[in-house]
Amino acid sequence: MYKIEVRDQIYIVIVATILAIVMATRIDDVSNENINSWFFAKLFLSNPEFIVLPRSPLYQLYLTPFTMLPHPTSIIVERSISTFICFIPIALLLCKIFTFKIGIITAIFAAPDLVLVEPTAQAFAFSLSCLAFFLRLKFSHDRFKSYNLFYSLLILVWSLRSNFIILLVLFAMWDLFRVAKNKQWKLFFEFLNFKVQWPILLCILFCGLTVINQSSHRWNNYQGIEQDWLPATGQLASVISINAATHFQEDMPRLDGEQYDIYFVHKKIFGNSSTIFEMLYSNPKAIFKHISRNFRAYLTTTVS
């Protein structure tokens, strides 16, 4: 592993600053993926309640100070600062794994794809996960400090983007496997001492607070819309129902790109099903088609 010197850290900060300035010049208005987070961040000033966990309460808190700035200054300043913050952990991890030159060049070329993704909470989740891995490598000589920082950050990563829970689960299983293999149960129980691992406890308490203190606003759901008219109930079922309508539209060129009402598409594909289990029973092929498309998109994004 490459040892990152103070000089290297200064260069990374300089590059991050330049990227933040450059990327601020190519910013559009708030996208559909981010507009819900901005709305609830603004709402938080007058009503301090949180957005649902899958839409990232932590990102909502981060955006709140920016909402006090006038438009479009708020968007430009937020994007500049977010680019700066997100780039540094990615560059640090790549430099740590390879060398400074290879790491910084790779980070610069990858920045547009990694830092400017939508929703922006995804970029923060990826960046924080890079920071978690960097600190795990940096403090590998001190297991308690390494694991403490690593799992605290992964919990925050999960609160930013719930699909990143796979990292938390996989590495927890891997570390438990190593403990069992090496019969280090004493070390494991010492790790569970919350007097030592208080940062992990604080992160868990924060996530719990966001769940308990959720906004009652009618748009506070995964889709960020009123759900009374949706034909499916529950986050997973409604997401698949909406995406099935999108896929149906893409597969039917004769629609000429016109919007096809989700209610009638759901009726056509899933009949009167309203829950995920009813939908799976009614048309398992459509469910697995949706999963397959998402998995292929995930692989393509990962490889690129």
PDB file of C-alpha atoms in Angstrom:
ATOM      1  CA  MET A   1       0.000   0.000   0.000  1.00  0.00           C
ATOM      2  CA  TYR A   2       1.211   3.489  -0.888  1.00  0.00           C
ATOM      3  CA  LYS A   3       1.894   5.842   2.024  1.00  0.00           C
ATOM      4  CA  ILE A   4       0.172   9.147   1.334  1.00  0.00           C
ATOM      5  CA  GLU A   5       2.354  12.082   2.350  1.00  0.00           C
ATOM      6  CA  VAL A   6       1.215  15.557   3.398  1.00  0.00           C
ATOM      7  CA  ARG A   7       2.373  16.862   0.013  1.00  0.00           C
ATOM      8  CA  ASP A   8       0.091  14.359  -1.721  1.00  0.00           C
ATOM      9  CA  GLN A   9      -2.854  15.448   0.413  1.00  0.00           C
ATOM     10  CA  ILE A  10      -2.250  19.098  -0.564  1.00  0.00           C
ATOM     11  CA  TYR A  11      -2.226  18.160  -4.260  1.00  0.00           C
ATOM     12  CA  ILE A  12      -5.482  16.231  -3.850  1.00  0.00           C
ATOM     13  CA  VAL A  13      -7.132  19.262  -2.215  1.00  0.00           C
ATOM     14  CA  ILE A  14      -5.892  21.530  -5.043  1.00  0.00           C
ATOM     15  CA  VAL A  15      -7.263  19.156  -7.702  1.00  0.00           C
ATOM     16  CA  ALA A  16     -10.572  18.860  -5.828  1.00  0.00           C
ATOM     17  CA  THR A  17     -10.837  22.669  -5.715  1.00  0.00           C
ATOM     18  CA  ILE A  18     -10.211  22.985  -9.464  1.00  0.00           C
ATOM     19  CA  LEU A  19     -12.785  20.282 -10.223  1.00  0.00           C
ATOM     20  CA  ALA A  20     -15.335  21.954  -7.959  1.00  0.00           C
ATOM     21  CA  ILE A  21     -14.915  25.240  -9.831  1.00  0.00           C
ATOM     22  CA  VAL A  22     -14.980  23.629 -13.292  1.00  0.00           C
ATOM     23  CA  MET A  23     -17.995  21.431 -12.613  1.00  0.00           C
ATOM     24  CA  ALA A  24     -19.921  24.341 -11.098  1.00  0.00           C
ATOM     25  CA  THR A  25     -20.008  25.901 -14.583  1.00  0.00           C
ATOM     26  CA  ARG A  26     -21.962  22.983 -16.060  1.00  0.00           C
ATOM     27  CA  ILE A  27     -24.754  22.711 -13.524  1.00  0.00           C
ATOM     28  CA  ASP A  28     -28.376  22.509 -14.584  1.00  0.00           C
ATOM     29  CA  ASP A  29     -31.298  23.231 -12.305  1.00  0.00           C
ATOM     30  CA  VAL A  30     -32.334  20.722  -9.639  1.00  0.00           C
ATOM     31  CA  SER A  31     -33.105  17.371 -11.273  1.00  0.00           C
ATOM     32  CA  ASN A  32     -36.150  15.186 -10.684  1.00  0.00           C
ATOM     33  CA  GLU A  33     -33.998  12.835  -8.616  1.00  0.00           C
ATOM     34  CA  ASN A  34     -32.900  15.611  -6.231  1.00  0.00           C
ATOM     35  CA  ILE A  35     -35.888  17.925  -6.089  1.00  0.00           C
ATOM     36  CA  ASN A  36     -37.594  15.963  -3.299  1.00  0.00           C
ATOM     37  CA  SER A  37     -34.494  16.231  -1.110  1.00  0.00           C
ATOM     38  CA  TRP A  38     -34.301  19.994  -1.703  1.00  0.00           C
ATOM     39  CA  PHE A  39     -38.003  20.382  -0.907  1.00  0.00           C
ATOM     40  CA  PHE A  40     -37.765  18.570   2.434  1.00  0.00           C
ATOM     41  CA  ALA A  41     -34.474  20.334   3.244  1.00  0.00           C
ATOM     42  CA  LYS A  42     -36.290  23.664   2.872  1.00  0.00           C
ATOM     43  CA  LEU A  43     -39.224  22.331   4.867  1.00  0.00           C
ATOM     44  CA  PHE A  44     -36.858  21.251   7.653  1.00  0.00           C
ATOM     45  CA  LEU A  45     -36.155  24.912   8.518  1.00  0.00           C
ATOM     46  CA  SER A  46     -39.749  25.492   9.594  1.00  0.00           C
ATOM     47  CA  ASN A  47     -40.663  21.918  10.507  1.00  0.00           C
ATOM     48  CA  PRO A  48     -37.660  19.873  11.739  1.00  0.00           C
ATOM     49  CA  GLU A  49     -38.850  16.458  10.615  1.00  0.00           C
ATOM     50  CA  PHE A  50     -37.082  13.979   8.387  1.00  0.00           C
ATOM     51  CA  ILE A  51     -37.649  12.517   4.964  1.00  0.00           C
ATOM     52  CA  VAL A  52     -38.121   8.714   4.707  1.00  0.00           C
ATOM     53  CA  LEU A  53     -34.922   6.709   5.185  1.00  0.00           C
ATOM     54  CA  PRO A  54     -34.616   5.470   1.553  1.00  0.00           C
ATOM     55  CA  ARG A  55     -34.503   9.131   0.436  1.00  0.00           C
ATOM     56  CA  SER A  56     -31.642   9.974   2.819  1.00  0.00           C
ATOM     57  CA  PRO A  57     -32.384  12.136   5.877  1.00  0.00           C
ATOM     58  CA  LEU A  58     -28.632  12.752   6.189  1.00  0.00           C
ATOM     59  CA  TYR A  59     -28.533  14.327   2.734  1.00  0.00           C
ATOM     60  CA  GLN A  60     -31.626  16.341   3.657  1.00  0.00           C
ATOM     61  CA  LEU A  61     -29.747  17.773   6.657  1.00  0.00           C
ATOM     62  CA  TYR A  62     -26.728  18.521   4.471  1.00  0.00           C
ATOM     63  CA  LEU A  63     -28.859  20.469   1.976  1.00  0.00           C
ATOM     64  CA  THR A  64     -30.696  22.511   4.600  1.00  0.00           C
ATOM     65  CA  PRO A  65     -28.119  25.353   4.953  1.00  0.00           C
ATOM     66  CA  PHE A  66     -27.951  25.739   1.154  1.00  0.00           C
ATOM     67  CA  THR A  67     -31.701  26.331   0.950  1.00  0.00           C
ATOM     68  CA  MET A  68     -31.183  29.616   2.795  1.00  0.00           C
ATOM     69  CA  LEU A  69     -29.287  30.984  -0.216  1.00  0.00           C
ATOM     70  CA  PRO A  70     -31.118  32.543  -3.181  1.00  0.00           C
ATOM     71  CA  HIS A  71     -31.695  30.545  -6.360  1.00  0.00           C
ATOM     72  CA  PRO A  72     -29.600  29.669  -8.395  1.00  0.00           C
ATOM     73  CA  THR A  73     -26.705  30.538  -6.047  1.00  0.00           C
ATOM     74  CA  SER A  74     -27.789  27.746  -3.706  1.00  0.00           C
ATOM     75  CA  ILE A  75     -27.487  25.111  -6.449  1.00  0.00           C
ATOM     76  CA  ILE A  76     -24.099  26.348  -7.699  1.00  0.00           C
ATOM     77  CA  VAL A  77     -22.587  26.590  -4.222  1.00  0.00           C
ATOM     78  CA  GLU A  78     -23.984  23.192  -3.194  1.00  0.00           C
ATOM     79  CA  ARG A  79     -22.660  21.466  -6.305  1.00  0.00           C
ATOM     80  CA  SER A  80     -19.214  23.036  -5.901  1.00  0.00           C
ATOM     81  CA  ILE A  81     -18.909  22.028  -2.243  1.00  0.00           C
ATOM     82  CA  SER A  82     -20.378  18.568  -2.902  1.00  0.00           C
ATOM     83  CA  THR A  83     -17.903  17.951  -5.736  1.00  0.00           C
ATOM     84  CA  PHE A  84     -15.028  19.003  -3.484  1.00  0.00           C
ATOM     85  CA  ILE A  85     -16.180  16.797  -0.590  1.00  0.00           C
ATOM     86  CA  CYS A  86     -16.974  13.737  -2.725  1.00  0.00           C
ATOM     87  CA  PHE A  87     -13.757  13.800  -4.773  1.00  0.00           C
ATOM     88  CA  ILE A  88     -11.268  13.763  -1.883  1.00  0.00           C
ATOM     89  CA  PRO A  89     -12.128  10.323  -0.344  1.00  0.00           C
ATOM     90  CA  ILE A  90     -12.213   8.711  -3.811  1.00  0.00           C
ATOM     91  CA  ALA A  91      -8.763  10.116  -4.617  1.00  0.00           C
ATOM     92  CA  LEU A  92      -7.381   9.124  -1.207  1.00  0.00           C
ATOM     93  CA  LEU A  93      -8.513   5.519  -1.570  1.00  0.00           C
ATOM     94  CA  LEU A  94      -7.185   5.170  -5.131  1.00  0.00           C
ATOM     95  CA  CYS A  95      -3.838   6.704  -4.130  1.00  0.00           C
ATOM     96  CA  LYS A  96      -3.647   4.403  -1.126  1.00  0.00           C
ATOM     97  CA  ILE A  97      -4.304   1.282  -3.216  1.00  0.00           C
ATOM     98  CA  PHE A  98      -2.023   2.224  -6.132  1.00  0.00           C
ATOM     99  CA  THR A  99       0.400   5.165  -6.183  1.00  0.00           C
ATOM    100  CA  PHE A 100      -0.226   8.876  -6.030  1.00  0.00           C
ATOM    101  CA  LYS A 101       0.144   9.486  -9.775  1.00  0.00           C
ATOM    102  CA  ILE A 102      -2.029   6.535 -10.818  1.00  0.00           C
ATOM    103  CA  GLY A 103      -4.600   7.251  -8.116  1.00  0.00           C
ATOM    104  CA  ILE A 104      -5.034  10.970  -8.813  1.00  0.00           C
ATOM    105  CA  ILE A 105      -5.210  10.505 -12.598  1.00  0.00           C
ATOM    106  CA  THR A 106      -7.788   7.717 -12.224  1.00  0.00           C
ATOM    107  CA  ALA A 107      -9.835   9.822  -9.811  1.00  0.00           C
ATOM    108  CA  ILE A 108      -9.833  12.814 -12.200  1.00  0.00           C
ATOM    109  CA  PHE A 109     -11.022  10.733 -15.161  1.00  0.00           C
ATOM    110  CA  ALA A 110     -13.647   8.947 -13.036  1.00  0.00           C
ATOM    111  CA  ALA A 111     -14.902  12.113 -11.310  1.00  0.00           C
ATOM    112  CA  PRO A 112     -17.664  13.031 -13.810  1.00  0.00           C
ATOM    113  CA  ASP A 113     -19.207   9.557 -13.499  1.00  0.00           C
ATOM    114  CA  LEU A 114     -18.720   9.192  -9.741  1.00  0.00           C
ATOM    115  CA  VAL A 115     -19.318  12.718  -8.437  1.00  0.00           C
ATOM    116  CA  LEU A 116     -22.062  13.969 -10.771  1.00  0.00           C
ATOM    117  CA  VAL A 117     -24.409  10.989 -10.458  1.00  0.00           C
ATOM    118  CA  GLU A 118     -28.104  11.395  -9.734  1.00  0.00           C
ATOM    119  CA  PRO A 119     -29.357  11.478  -7.059  1.00  0.00           C
ATOM    120  CA  THR A 120     -26.464  13.305  -5.416  1.00  0.00           C
ATOM    121  CA  ALA A 121     -26.972  11.260  -2.243  1.00  0.00           C
ATOM    122  CA  GLN A 122     -25.609   8.325  -4.251  1.00  0.00           C
ATOM    123  CA  ALA A 123     -22.368  10.226  -4.877  1.00  0.00           C
ATOM    124  CA  PHE A 124     -22.048  10.968  -1.160  1.00  0.00           C
ATOM    125  CA  ALA A 125     -22.739   7.327  -0.304  1.00  0.00           C
ATOM    126  CA  PHE A 126     -20.025   6.148  -2.689  1.00  0.00           C
ATOM    127  CA  SER A 127     -17.592   8.784  -1.431  1.00  0.00           C
ATOM    128  CA  LEU A 128     -18.194   7.936   2.235  1.00  0.00           C
ATOM    129  CA  SER A 129     -17.758   4.242   1.481  1.00  0.00           C
ATOM    130  CA  CYS A 130     -14.384   5.087  -0.119  1.00  0.00           C
ATOM    131  CA  LEU A 131     -13.466   7.003   3.044  1.00  0.00           C
ATOM    132  CA  ALA A 132     -14.493   3.994   5.153  1.00  0.00           C
ATOM    133  CA  PHE A 133     -12.217   1.668   3.166  1.00  0.00           C
ATOM    134  CA  PHE A 134      -9.384   4.200   3.207  1.00  0.00           C
ATOM    135  CA  LEU A 135      -9.519   4.503   7.014  1.00  0.00           C
ATOM    136  CA  ARG A 136      -9.771   0.730   7.386  1.00  0.00           C
ATOM    137  CA  LEU A 137      -6.535   0.391   5.414  1.00  0.00           C
ATOM    138  CA  LYS A 138      -4.836   3.370   7.066  1.00  0.00           C
ATOM    139  CA  PHE A 139      -5.477   2.135  10.624  1.00  0.00           C
ATOM    140  CA  SER A 140      -5.156  -1.585   9.902  1.00  0.00           C
ATOM    141  CA  HIS A 141      -2.606  -1.794  12.744  1.00  0.00           C
ATOM    142  CA  ASP A 142      -5.296  -0.688  15.235  1.00  0.00           C
ATOM    143  CA  ARG A 143      -8.300  -3.010  14.836  1.00  0.00           C
ATOM    144  CA  PHE A 144     -10.599  -1.197  17.246  1.00  0.00           C
ATOM    145  CA  LYS A 145     -10.013   2.195  15.651  1.00  0.00           C
ATOM    146  CA  SER A 146     -10.162   0.723  12.153  1.00  0.00           C
ATOM    147  CA  TYR A 147     -13.425  -1.195  12.674  1.00  0.00           C
ATOM    148  CA  ASN A 148     -14.953   1.638  14.696  1.00  0.00           C
ATOM    149  CA  LEU A 149     -14.492   4.192  11.927  1.00  0.00           C
ATOM    150  CA  PHE A 150     -15.251   1.676   9.179  1.00  0.00           C
ATOM    151  CA  TYR A 151     -18.635   0.513  10.474  1.00  0.00           C
ATOM    152  CA  SER A 152     -19.674   3.973  11.696  1.00  0.00           C
ATOM    153  CA  LEU A 153     -19.168   5.331   8.181  1.00  0.00           C
ATOM    154  CA  LEU A 154     -20.903   2.355   6.545  1.00  0.00           C
ATOM    155  CA  ILE A 155     -23.969   2.974   8.716  1.00  0.00           C
ATOM    156  CA  LEU A 156     -23.990   6.585   7.510  1.00  0.00           C
ATOM    157  CA  VAL A 157     -23.520   5.324   3.948  1.00  0.00           C
ATOM    158  CA  TRP A 158     -26.616   3.169   4.403  1.00  0.00           C
ATOM    159  CA  SER A 159     -28.548   6.198   5.671  1.00  0.00           C
ATOM    160  CA  LEU A 160     -27.522   8.050   2.505  1.00  0.00           C
ATOM    161  CA  ARG A 161     -28.456   5.288   0.080  1.00  0.00           C
ATOM    162  CA  SER A 162     -30.206   2.197   1.418  1.00  0.00           C
ATOM    163  CA  ASN A 163     -28.972  -0.132  -1.356  1.00  0.00           C
ATOM    164  CA  PHE A 164     -25.426   0.298   0.026  1.00  0.00           C
ATOM    165  CA  ILE A 165     -26.454  -1.922   2.939  1.00  0.00           C
ATOM    166  CA  ILE A 166     -24.944  -4.754   0.910  1.00  0.00           C
ATOM    167  CA  LEU A 167     -21.481  -3.419   1.853  1.00  0.00           C
ATOM    168  CA  LEU A 168     -22.362  -3.348   5.541  1.00  0.00           C
ATOM    169  CA  VAL A 169     -23.753  -6.888   5.481  1.00  0.00           C
ATOM    170  CA  LEU A 170     -20.937  -8.411   3.398  1.00  0.00           C
ATOM    171  CA  PHE A 171     -18.093  -6.971   5.473  1.00  0.00           C
ATOM    172  CA  ALA A 172     -19.840  -7.724   8.768  1.00  0.00           C
ATOM    173  CA  MET A 173     -20.161 -11.349   7.608  1.00  0.00           C
ATOM    174  CA  TRP A 174     -16.527 -11.387   6.443  1.00  0.00           C
ATOM    175  CA  ASP A 175     -15.216 -10.019   9.749  1.00  0.00           C
ATOM    176  CA  LEU A 176     -17.359 -12.468  11.733  1.00  0.00           C
ATOM    177  CA  PHE A 177     -16.031 -15.293   9.570  1.00  0.00           C
ATOM    178  CA  ARG A 178     -12.446 -14.250  10.325  1.00  0.00           C
ATOM    179  CA  VAL A 179     -13.217 -14.049  14.044  1.00  0.00           C
ATOM    180  CA  ALA A 180     -14.714 -17.556  13.983  1.00  0.00           C
ATOM    181  CA  LYS A 181     -11.906 -18.964  11.843  1.00  0.00           C
ATOM    182  CA  ASN A 182      -9.173 -17.568  14.090  1.00  0.00           C
ATOM    183  CA  LYS A 183     -11.197 -18.195  17.277  1.00  0.00           C
ATOM    184  CA  GLN A 184     -10.875 -14.578  18.361  1.00  0.00           C
ATOM    185  CA  TRP A 185     -14.153 -14.410  20.299  1.00  0.00           C
ATOM    186  CA  LYS A 186     -12.539 -12.459  23.128  1.00  0.00           C
ATOM    187  CA  LEU A 187     -11.625  -9.750  20.635  1.00  0.00           C
ATOM    188  CA  PHE A 188     -15.164  -9.832  19.251  1.00  0.00           C
ATOM    189  CA  PHE A 189     -16.781  -9.276  22.670  1.00  0.00           C
ATOM    190  CA  GLU A 190     -14.311  -6.513  23.431  1.00  0.00           C
ATOM    191  CA  PHE A 191     -15.387  -4.860  20.180  1.00  0.00           C
ATOM    192  CA  LEU A 192     -19.015  -4.902  21.387  1.00  0.00           C
ATOM    193  CA  ASN A 193     -18.074  -2.664  24.319  1.00  0.00           C
ATOM    194  CA  PHE A 194     -20.012   0.519  23.538  1.00  0.00           C
ATOM    195  CA  LYS A 195     -17.715   2.583  25.731  1.00  0.00           C
ATOM    196  CA  VAL A 196     -15.162   2.017  22.983  1.00  0.00           C
ATOM    197  CA  GLN A 197     -17.512   1.872  20.008  1.00  0.00           C
ATOM    198  CA  TRP A 198     -19.673   4.904  20.861  1.00  0.00           C
ATOM    199  CA  PRO A 199     -19.419   6.374  17.327  1.00  0.00           C
ATOM    200  CA  ILE A 200     -21.235   3.315  15.956  1.00  0.00           C
ATOM    201  CA  LEU A 201     -23.911   3.695  18.631  1.00  0.00           C
ATOM    202  CA  LEU A 202     -24.347   7.385  17.776  1.00  0.00           C
ATOM    203  CA  CYS A 203     -24.801   6.564  14.078  1.00  0.00           C
ATOM    204  CA  ILE A 204     -27.417   3.929  14.919  1.00  0.00           C
ATOM    205  CA  LEU A 205     -29.230   6.381  17.202  1.00  0.00           C
ATOM    206  CA  PHE A 206     -29.236   8.991  14.424  1.00  0.00           C
ATOM    207  CA  CYS A 207     -30.841   6.530  12.009  1.00  0.00           C
ATOM    208  CA  GLY A 208     -33.390   5.616  14.659  1.00  0.00           C
ATOM    209  CA  LEU A 209     -34.208   9.284  15.265  1.00  0.00           C
ATOM    210  CA  THR A 210     -34.846   9.871  11.552  1.00  0.00           C
ATOM    211  CA  VAL A 211     -37.280   6.951  11.494  1.00  0.00           C
ATOM    212  CA  ILE A 212     -39.146   8.075  14.624  1.00  0.00           C
ATOM    213  CA  ASN A 213     -39.316  11.752  13.642  1.00  0.00           C
ATOM    214  CA  GLN A 214     -40.528  11.500  10.025  1.00  0.00           C
ATOM    215  CA  SER A 215     -42.443  14.217   8.243  1.00  0.00           C
ATOM    216  CA  SER A 216     -46.150  13.577   7.783  1.00  0.00           C
ATOM    217  CA  HIS A 217     -46.161  15.457   4.473  1.00  0.00           C
ATOM    218  CA  ARG A 218     -48.058  13.622   1.722  1.00  0.00           C
ATOM    219  CA  TRP A 219     -44.966  13.677  -0.524  1.00  0.00           C
ATOM    220  CA  ASN A 220     -42.779  12.005   2.086  1.00  0.00           C
ATOM    221  CA  ASN A 221     -42.370   8.636   0.382  1.00  0.00           C
ATOM    222  CA  TYR A 222     -39.898   6.947  -1.928  1.00  0.00           C
ATOM    223  CA  GLN A 223     -41.469   8.369  -5.106  1.00  0.00           C
ATOM    224  CA  GLY A 224     -41.955  11.846  -3.671  1.00  0.00           C
ATOM    225  CA  ILE A 225     -45.563  11.988  -4.911  1.00  0.00           C
ATOM    226  CA  GLU A 226     -49.069  11.525  -3.585  1.00  0.00           C
ATOM    227  CA  GLN A 227     -49.626   7.779  -3.404  1.00  0.00           C
ATOM    228  CA  ASP A 228     -53.398   7.615  -2.971  1.00  0.00           C
ATOM    229  CA  TRP A 229     -53.938   7.007  -6.681  1.00  0.00           C
ATOM    230  CA  LEU A 230     -51.146   4.425  -7.124  1.00  0.00           C
ATOM    231  CA  PRO A 231     -52.437   0.934  -7.972  1.00  0.00           C
ATOM    232  CA  ALA A 232     -49.787  -0.761  -5.772  1.00  0.00           C
ATOM    233  CA  THR A 233     -49.117  -0.390  -2.059  1.00  0.00           C
ATOM    234  CA  GLY A 234     -45.739  -0.436  -0.397  1.00  0.00           C
ATOM    235  CA  GLN A 235     -42.390   0.949  -1.579  1.00  0.00           C
ATOM    236  CA  LEU A 236     -41.194  -2.119  -3.503  1.00  0.00           C
ATOM    237  CA  ALA A 237     -44.532  -2.815  -5.182  1.00  0.00           C
ATOM    238  CA  SER A 238     -45.072   0.819  -6.220  1.00  0.00           C
ATOM    239  CA  VAL A 239     -41.524   1.128  -7.582  1.00  0.00           C
ATOM    240  CA  ILE A 240     -41.897  -2.014  -9.694  1.00  0.00           C
ATOM    241  CA  SER A 241     -45.350  -0.889 -10.864  1.00  0.00           C
ATOM    242  CA  ILE A 242     -44.017   2.498 -12.000  1.00  0.00           C
ATOM    243  CA  ASN A 243     -40.950   0.969 -13.655  1.00  0.00           C
ATOM    244  CA  ALA A 244     -43.104  -1.640 -15.392  1.00  0.00           C
ATOM    245  CA  ALA A 245     -45.051   1.227 -16.967  1.00  0.00           C
ATOM    246  CA  THR A 246     -41.761   2.793 -18.101  1.00  0.00           C
ATOM    247  CA  HIS A 247     -40.509  -0.499 -19.548  1.00  0.00           C
ATOM    248  CA  PHE A 248     -43.849  -1.036 -21.274  1.00  0.00           C
ATOM    249  CA  GLN A 249     -43.582   2.393 -22.848  1.00  0.00           C
ATOM    250  CA  GLU A 250     -40.010   1.699 -24.032  1.00  0.00           C
ATOM    251  CA  ASP A 251     -41.050  -1.630 -25.539  1.00  0.00           C
ATOM    252  CA  MET A 252     -43.995  -0.136 -27.428  1.00  0.00           C
ATOM    253  CA  PRO A 253     -42.626   2.194 -30.171  1.00  0.00           C
ATOM    254  CA  ARG A 254     -46.142   2.890 -31.425  1.00  0.00           C
ATOM    255  CA  LEU A 255     -46.725   5.013 -28.323  1.00  0.00           C
ATOM    256  CA  ASP A 256     -44.318   7.548 -29.852  1.00  0.00           C
ATOM    257  CA  GLY A 257     -42.891   8.421 -26.449  1.00  0.00           C
ATOM    258  CA  GLU A 258     -46.226   9.626 -25.097  1.00  0.00           C
ATOM    259  CA  GLN A 259     -46.937   9.007 -21.448  1.00  0.00           C
ATOM    260  CA  TYR A 260     -48.881   5.834 -20.822  1.00  0.00           C
ATOM    261  CA  ASP A 261     -50.991   5.981 -17.676  1.00  0.00           C
ATOM    262  CA  ILE A 262     -49.426   3.843 -14.954  1.00  0.00           C
ATOM    263  CA  TYR A 263     -52.821   2.752 -13.645  1.00  0.00           C
ATOM    264  CA  PHE A 264     -53.836   1.103 -16.927  1.00  0.00           C
ATOM    265  CA  VAL A 265     -50.375  -0.413 -17.472  1.00  0.00           C
ATOM    266  CA  HIS A 266     -50.497  -1.941 -13.995  1.00  0.00           C
ATOM    267  CA  LYS A 267     -53.962  -3.318 -14.741  1.00  0.00           C
ATOM    268  CA  LYS A 268     -52.724  -4.810 -18.016  1.00  0.00           C
ATOM    269  CA  ILE A 269     -49.599  -6.410 -16.505  1.00  0.00           C
ATOM    270  CA  PHE A 270     -50.628  -7.298 -12.949  1.00  0.00           C
ATOM    271  CA  GLY A 271     -54.429  -7.265 -13.018  1.00  0.00           C
ATOM    272  CA  ASN A 272     -55.971  -6.304  -9.665  1.00  0.00           C
ATOM    273  CA  SER A 273     -52.806  -7.096  -7.689  1.00  0.00           C
ATOM    274  CA  SER A 274     -51.800  -4.409  -5.212  1.00  0.00           C
ATOM    275  CA  THR A 275     -49.062  -5.953  -3.027  1.00  0.00           C
ATOM    276  CA  ILE A 276     -45.677  -7.258  -4.095  1.00  0.00           C
ATOM    277  CA  PHE A 277     -46.684 -10.863  -3.349  1.00  0.00           C
ATOM    278  CA  GLU A 278     -49.885 -10.548  -5.379  1.00  0.00           C
ATOM    279  CA  MET A 279     -47.905  -9.004  -8.246  1.00  0.00           C
ATOM    280  CA  LEU A 280     -45.332 -11.794  -8.082  1.00  0.00           C
ATOM    281  CA  TYR A 281     -48.066 -14.416  -8.184  1.00  0.00           C
ATOM    282  CA  SER A 282     -49.933 -12.643 -10.988  1.00  0.00           C
ATOM    283  CA  ASN A 283     -46.975 -12.057 -13.318  1.00  0.00           C
ATOM    284  CA  PRO A 284     -43.616 -13.374 -12.069  1.00  0.00           C
ATOM    285  CA  LYS A 285     -42.101 -12.864 -15.521  1.00  0.00           C
ATOM    286  CA  ALA A 286     -42.627  -9.073 -15.326  1.00  0.00           C
ATOM    287  CA  ILE A 287     -41.078  -8.954 -11.838  1.00  0.00           C
ATOM    288  CA  PHE A 288     -37.978 -10.883 -12.869  1.00  0.00           C
ATOM    289  CA  LYS A 289     -37.708  -8.804 -16.048  1.00  0.00           C
ATOM    290  CA  HIS A 290     -37.581  -5.682 -13.894  1.00  0.00           C
ATOM    291  CA  ILE A 291     -34.923  -7.222 -11.610  1.00  0.00           C
ATOM    292  CA  SER A 292     -32.909  -8.383 -14.638  1.00  0.00           C
ATOM    293  CA  ARG A 293     -32.910  -4.923 -16.228  1.00  0.00           C
ATOM    294  CA  ASN A 294     -31.804  -3.280 -12.998  1.00  0.00           C
ATOM    295  CA  PHE A 295     -29.081  -5.894 -12.467  1.00  0.00           C
ATOM    296  CA  ARG A 296     -27.735  -5.395 -15.997  1.00  0.00           C
ATOM    297  CA  ALA A 297     -27.760  -1.621 -15.494  1.00  0.00           C
ATOM    298  CA  TYR A 298     -25.948  -2.083 -12.164  1.00  0.00           C
ATOM    299  CA  LEU A 299     -23.259  -4.239 -13.805  1.00  0.00           C
ATOM    300  CA  THR A 300     -22.835  -1.757 -16.662  1.00  0.00           C
ATOM    301  CA  THR A 301     -22.452   1.128 -14.225  1.00  0.00           C
ATOM    302  CA  THR A 302     -20.015  -0.832 -12.053  1.00  0.00           C
ATOM    303  CA  VAL A 303     -17.810  -1.846 -14.985  1.00  0.00           C
ATOM    304  CA  SER A 304     -17.834   1.652 -16.502  1.00  0.00           C
TER     305      SER A 304
END
